[in-house]
Amino acid sequence: MLDELQVQELTEKARQLRVDVLKMLNAARSGHTGGSLSALDALTVLFFHQMRHDPSNPQWADRDHFVLSKGHAAPALYACLAHAGYFPLDDLKTLRRLGSHLQGHPDMRKTPGVEVCTGSLGQGLSQAVGLALAARLQGRASRTYCLLGDGEVQEGQIWEAAMAAAHYGVDNLCALLDWNGLQIDGEVDKVMRVTPLGPKFLAFGWHVLEVDGHDLNAIARALADAAACTGKPTLIIARTVKGKGVPFFEHKASYHGVPPSDDELSRALEHLGHS
């Protein structure tokens, strides 16, 4: 449970992150707006409240691990890493530029704080299961967190990983599903229906929670619940709004892979209280 001061601090952090995500996308003239904004509140709670990590020592053996399985939301991850101190904030301006360490999708070989290379949808949960199993075999207390996209769970490899995680009782694994209901081609359930997701993961042997993915307190409570669960992995279904935080981006599949124009950036920053 977050106290009032923590809610205020995390709310302000999420606002700053949204500002930086929109600025870097605009500067790059490419990238993914909608899914980066929908995931930011969950990422804010993870990086600035829940996870054990040390920006001064990114390879700290007992750190918690984070896998951005929906790798196209890299701008949201990069903003979190920069604000956490893994690299200078000014680096965000170089998103997707030739020679930048901030690629269009996360690259563990280039960017401090990135655990695995992601972007080919459906693979991140398998990587997260491996990281969690390795930590258990090594006797480490670290946990692994994995952020999935709702369109991504149309991939068969997600379900193979879900089956394996439950079979091996990987209880130091927590997956978060960014359920904004939209993917690049439109509504997820019209492209390829994946609901009901909760009962499906329950049937696979997971502990399942569902929260408002923009309620910081609810996210923090669910993460605490996941950490206390033994014997099985946890899925947190976070109900979100694609493009959250900027009204004219919200609920629009058309902004899945489109950056804000100069005019849209100006209007969005004004809405977010940033000049």
Short mmCIF file of C-alpha atoms in Angstrom, two decimals:
data_model
loop_
_atom_site.label_atom_id
_atom_site.label_comp_id
_atom_site.label_asym_id
_atom_site.label_seq_id
_atom_site.Cartn_x
_atom_site.Cartn_y
_atom_site.Cartn_z
CA MET A 1 0.00 0.00 0.00
CA LEU A 2 1.39 3.39 -0.99
CA ASP A 3 1.13 6.29 1.40
CA GLU A 4 -0.10 9.70 0.26
CA LEU A 5 3.39 11.07 -0.34
CA GLN A 6 4.40 8.04 -2.40
CA VAL A 7 1.28 8.39 -4.56
CA GLN A 8 2.07 12.06 -5.15
CA GLU A 9 5.69 11.31 -6.02
CA LEU A 10 4.87 8.44 -8.36
CA THR A 11 2.07 10.42 -10.02
CA GLU A 12 4.50 13.23 -10.73
CA LYS A 13 7.10 10.74 -11.96
CA ALA A 14 4.59 9.20 -14.37
CA ARG A 15 3.75 12.68 -15.68
CA GLN A 16 7.44 13.44 -16.28
CA LEU A 17 7.91 10.11 -18.01
CA ARG A 18 5.00 10.78 -20.36
CA VAL A 19 6.51 14.15 -21.25
CA ASP A 20 9.86 12.56 -22.06
CA VAL A 21 8.32 9.71 -24.06
CA LEU A 22 6.41 12.15 -26.25
CA LYS A 23 9.44 14.37 -26.73
CA MET A 24 11.69 11.51 -27.78
CA LEU A 25 9.11 10.07 -30.15
CA ASN A 26 8.62 13.45 -31.76
CA ALA A 27 12.38 13.94 -32.11
CA ALA A 28 12.79 10.50 -33.65
CA ARG A 29 9.86 11.04 -36.05
CA SER A 30 9.00 7.39 -35.51
CA GLY A 31 8.09 4.96 -32.76
CA HIS A 32 5.15 3.74 -30.73
CA THR A 33 3.02 6.24 -28.84
CA GLY A 34 -0.12 4.42 -27.71
CA GLY A 35 1.39 1.35 -26.06
CA SER A 36 4.22 3.30 -24.45
CA LEU A 37 1.76 5.62 -22.71
CA SER A 38 -0.58 2.82 -21.63
CA ALA A 39 2.24 0.92 -19.92
CA LEU A 40 3.87 3.84 -18.11
CA ASP A 41 1.97 3.71 -14.83
CA ALA A 42 2.83 0.06 -14.26
CA LEU A 43 6.46 0.74 -15.20
CA THR A 44 6.56 3.72 -12.83
CA VAL A 45 5.52 1.58 -9.87
CA LEU A 46 7.94 -1.17 -10.88
CA PHE A 47 11.05 0.95 -11.35
CA PHE A 48 10.48 3.56 -8.66
CA HIS A 49 8.80 1.52 -5.94
CA GLN A 50 8.85 -2.25 -6.35
CA MET A 51 12.00 -3.53 -8.00
CA ARG A 52 15.40 -3.91 -6.38
CA HIS A 53 17.97 -2.54 -8.79
CA ASP A 54 21.11 -0.40 -8.71
CA PRO A 55 21.81 2.00 -11.60
CA SER A 56 25.39 2.39 -10.36
CA ASN A 57 25.84 -1.38 -10.71
CA PRO A 58 23.51 -2.63 -13.48
CA GLN A 59 24.93 -6.17 -13.23
CA TRP A 60 24.36 -6.49 -9.47
CA ALA A 61 23.85 -10.24 -9.06
CA ASP A 62 20.87 -9.97 -6.68
CA ARG A 63 18.93 -7.39 -8.67
CA ASP A 64 15.38 -7.94 -9.82
CA HIS A 65 15.06 -8.46 -13.56
CA PHE A 66 12.68 -6.75 -15.98
CA VAL A 67 11.80 -8.02 -19.44
CA LEU A 68 9.90 -5.75 -21.83
CA SER A 69 8.31 -8.46 -23.93
CA LYS A 70 6.30 -5.87 -25.87
CA GLY A 71 9.59 -4.40 -27.06
CA HIS A 72 8.00 -1.72 -29.24
CA ALA A 73 7.19 0.16 -26.00
CA ALA A 74 10.94 0.79 -25.64
CA PRO A 75 10.47 4.58 -25.24
CA ALA A 76 8.64 3.96 -21.95
CA LEU A 77 11.43 1.68 -20.73
CA TYR A 78 14.16 4.11 -21.80
CA ALA A 79 12.47 6.99 -19.99
CA CYS A 80 12.32 4.90 -16.80
CA LEU A 81 15.97 3.86 -17.10
CA ALA A 82 17.11 7.44 -17.68
CA HIS A 83 15.12 8.79 -14.74
CA ALA A 84 16.44 5.97 -12.57
CA GLY A 85 20.01 7.00 -13.42
CA TYR A 86 21.22 4.33 -15.83
CA PHE A 87 22.22 6.95 -18.40
CA PRO A 88 21.80 10.73 -18.90
CA LEU A 89 18.36 12.14 -19.66
CA ASP A 90 19.84 13.94 -22.67
CA ASP A 91 20.39 10.54 -24.32
CA LEU A 92 16.63 10.23 -24.77
CA LYS A 93 16.88 12.76 -27.61
CA THR A 94 18.84 10.20 -29.63
CA LEU A 95 16.08 7.58 -29.82
CA ARG A 96 16.33 5.57 -33.06
CA ARG A 97 19.23 7.63 -34.41
CA LEU A 98 22.06 5.87 -36.21
CA GLY A 99 24.73 5.04 -33.63
CA SER A 100 22.50 5.68 -30.60
CA HIS A 101 22.40 3.14 -27.80
CA LEU A 102 18.63 3.66 -27.73
CA GLN A 103 17.45 1.41 -30.53
CA GLY A 104 13.86 1.09 -31.72
CA HIS A 105 13.64 -2.06 -29.62
CA PRO A 106 15.62 -2.90 -26.45
CA ASP A 107 19.16 -4.19 -26.95
CA MET A 108 21.00 -5.61 -23.93
CA ARG A 109 24.34 -5.15 -25.72
CA LYS A 110 23.90 -1.41 -26.04
CA THR A 111 21.70 -0.01 -23.27
CA PRO A 112 22.54 -0.10 -19.54
CA GLY A 113 19.67 -1.60 -17.56
CA VAL A 114 18.24 -3.64 -20.44
CA GLU A 115 18.29 -7.32 -19.45
CA VAL A 116 17.45 -9.02 -22.75
CA CYS A 117 16.89 -8.10 -26.39
CA THR A 118 13.18 -8.00 -27.18
CA GLY A 119 10.90 -6.93 -29.99
CA SER A 120 10.00 -10.19 -31.70
CA LEU A 121 6.64 -10.56 -30.01
CA GLY A 122 5.90 -13.65 -27.98
CA GLN A 123 9.45 -14.39 -26.85
CA GLY A 124 9.84 -12.26 -23.73
CA LEU A 125 7.88 -14.47 -21.34
CA SER A 126 10.10 -17.43 -22.22
CA GLN A 127 13.17 -15.32 -21.46
CA ALA A 128 11.62 -14.21 -18.18
CA VAL A 129 10.92 -17.81 -17.18
CA GLY A 130 14.57 -18.61 -17.84
CA LEU A 131 15.81 -15.68 -15.75
CA ALA A 132 13.51 -16.61 -12.88
CA LEU A 133 14.54 -20.27 -12.97
CA ALA A 134 18.23 -19.29 -13.05
CA ALA A 135 17.80 -17.08 -9.99
CA ARG A 136 16.10 -19.93 -8.14
CA LEU A 137 18.83 -22.40 -9.07
CA GLN A 138 21.46 -19.93 -7.86
CA GLY A 139 19.62 -19.44 -4.57
CA ARG A 140 19.07 -15.73 -5.18
CA ALA A 141 16.14 -13.75 -3.82
CA SER A 142 15.72 -11.75 -7.02
CA ARG A 143 12.39 -11.64 -8.81
CA THR A 144 11.67 -11.36 -12.52
CA TYR A 145 9.01 -9.09 -13.98
CA CYS A 146 7.77 -9.29 -17.57
CA LEU A 147 5.51 -6.81 -19.36
CA LEU A 148 3.31 -8.34 -22.06
CA GLY A 149 1.07 -6.71 -24.65
CA ASP A 150 -2.49 -7.91 -25.12
CA GLY A 151 -2.05 -8.42 -28.87
CA GLU A 152 1.15 -10.26 -28.07
CA VAL A 153 -0.65 -13.05 -26.25
CA GLN A 154 -1.98 -14.14 -29.64
CA GLU A 155 1.48 -15.70 -30.06
CA GLY A 156 1.66 -19.41 -29.30
CA GLN A 157 5.03 -19.16 -27.57
CA ILE A 158 3.39 -17.14 -24.78
CA TRP A 159 1.27 -20.16 -23.87
CA GLU A 160 4.21 -22.57 -24.00
CA ALA A 161 6.05 -20.31 -21.57
CA ALA A 162 2.94 -19.99 -19.38
CA MET A 163 2.67 -23.78 -19.22
CA ALA A 164 6.36 -24.18 -18.35
CA ALA A 165 6.28 -21.48 -15.66
CA ALA A 166 3.37 -23.15 -13.91
CA HIS A 167 4.81 -26.64 -14.31
CA TYR A 168 8.05 -25.61 -12.59
CA GLY A 169 6.29 -23.50 -9.96
CA VAL A 170 8.25 -20.38 -10.86
CA ASP A 171 6.85 -18.21 -8.06
CA ASN A 172 9.57 -15.56 -8.40
CA LEU A 173 8.05 -14.61 -11.77
CA CYS A 174 5.40 -11.92 -12.19
CA ALA A 175 4.01 -11.07 -15.61
CA LEU A 176 2.03 -7.89 -16.17
CA LEU A 177 -0.35 -7.72 -19.11
CA ASP A 178 -0.92 -4.26 -20.60
CA TRP A 179 -4.55 -4.81 -21.55
CA ASN A 180 -5.49 -1.72 -23.57
CA GLY A 181 -7.64 -3.70 -26.00
CA LEU A 182 -6.01 -2.39 -29.18
CA GLN A 183 -3.21 -3.50 -31.46
CA ILE A 184 -1.87 -2.12 -34.72
CA ASP A 185 -4.72 -3.60 -36.79
CA GLY A 186 -7.54 -2.59 -34.44
CA GLU A 187 -9.38 -4.18 -31.54
CA VAL A 188 -7.51 -7.19 -30.18
CA ASP A 189 -10.58 -9.41 -29.88
CA LYS A 190 -11.59 -8.65 -33.48
CA VAL A 191 -8.13 -9.41 -34.86
CA MET A 192 -7.77 -12.67 -32.88
CA ARG A 193 -9.83 -13.11 -29.73
CA VAL A 194 -7.77 -13.89 -26.65
CA THR A 195 -10.37 -13.39 -23.92
CA PRO A 196 -11.15 -14.55 -21.31
CA LEU A 197 -7.52 -14.16 -20.29
CA GLY A 198 -7.89 -14.55 -16.53
CA PRO A 199 -9.57 -17.96 -16.68
CA LYS A 200 -7.08 -19.15 -19.31
CA PHE A 201 -4.05 -18.36 -17.16
CA LEU A 202 -5.82 -19.80 -14.13
CA ALA A 203 -6.36 -23.01 -16.07
CA PHE A 204 -2.64 -23.06 -16.87
CA GLY A 205 -1.91 -22.92 -13.13
CA TRP A 206 -1.12 -19.24 -12.56
CA HIS A 207 -2.12 -16.91 -9.75
CA VAL A 208 -4.15 -14.20 -11.51
CA LEU A 209 -4.97 -10.66 -10.42
CA GLU A 210 -6.79 -7.90 -12.30
CA VAL A 211 -6.35 -4.20 -11.62
CA ASP A 212 -6.88 -0.74 -13.04
CA GLY A 213 -3.55 -0.29 -14.80
CA HIS A 214 -3.52 3.44 -14.12
CA ASP A 215 -4.25 3.20 -10.38
CA LEU A 216 -0.81 3.35 -8.78
CA ASN A 217 -2.03 2.03 -5.44
CA ALA A 218 -3.81 -0.90 -7.06
CA ILE A 219 -0.69 -1.78 -9.05
CA ALA A 220 1.49 -1.63 -5.93
CA ARG A 221 -0.94 -3.85 -3.98
CA ALA A 222 -1.03 -6.40 -6.79
CA LEU A 223 2.78 -6.51 -6.98
CA ALA A 224 2.94 -7.07 -3.22
CA ASP A 225 0.36 -9.85 -3.54
CA ALA A 226 2.43 -11.44 -6.31
CA ALA A 227 5.57 -11.33 -4.17
CA ALA A 228 3.73 -13.13 -1.37
CA CYS A 229 2.37 -15.89 -3.61
CA THR A 230 4.21 -19.22 -3.34
CA GLY A 231 4.26 -22.23 -5.60
CA LYS A 232 3.05 -20.59 -8.81
CA PRO A 233 3.79 -17.60 -11.07
CA THR A 234 1.55 -14.53 -11.04
CA LEU A 235 -0.16 -12.69 -13.87
CA ILE A 236 -1.39 -9.15 -13.23
CA ILE A 237 -3.92 -8.11 -15.86
CA ALA A 238 -3.66 -4.33 -15.95
CA ARG A 239 -6.69 -2.75 -17.61
CA THR A 240 -5.28 0.27 -19.42
CA VAL A 241 -6.09 2.92 -22.00
CA LYS A 242 -3.99 3.07 -25.14
CA GLY A 243 -2.44 6.55 -25.33
CA LYS A 244 -3.26 7.24 -21.65
CA GLY A 245 -2.58 10.76 -20.45
CA VAL A 246 -3.31 12.67 -23.65
CA PRO A 247 -7.02 12.71 -24.56
CA PHE A 248 -6.55 12.93 -28.34
CA PHE A 249 -4.30 9.84 -28.33
CA GLU A 250 -6.51 7.74 -26.08
CA HIS A 251 -8.46 4.69 -27.32
CA LYS A 252 -6.99 5.03 -30.84
CA ALA A 253 -5.29 2.13 -32.62
CA SER A 254 -4.09 4.66 -35.21
CA TYR A 255 -1.49 5.88 -32.69
CA HIS A 256 -0.05 2.40 -32.13
CA GLY A 257 3.08 3.10 -34.17
CA VAL A 258 2.78 6.80 -34.97
CA PRO A 259 4.77 9.53 -33.17
CA PRO A 260 3.25 12.89 -32.26
CA SER A 261 3.61 15.68 -34.82
CA ASP A 262 5.03 19.02 -33.72
CA ASP A 263 1.53 20.42 -33.22
CA GLU A 264 0.37 17.30 -31.36
CA LEU A 265 3.44 17.42 -29.14
CA SER A 266 2.78 21.05 -28.26
CA ARG A 267 -0.84 20.33 -27.40
CA ALA A 268 0.07 17.17 -25.46
CA LEU A 269 2.72 18.97 -23.38
CA GLU A 270 0.24 21.72 -22.57
CA HIS A 271 -2.24 19.10 -21.40
CA LEU A 272 0.47 17.47 -19.27
CA GLY A 273 1.36 20.80 -17.69
CA HIS A 274 4.76 21.08 -19.38
CA SER A 275 5.75 24.12 -21.38
#
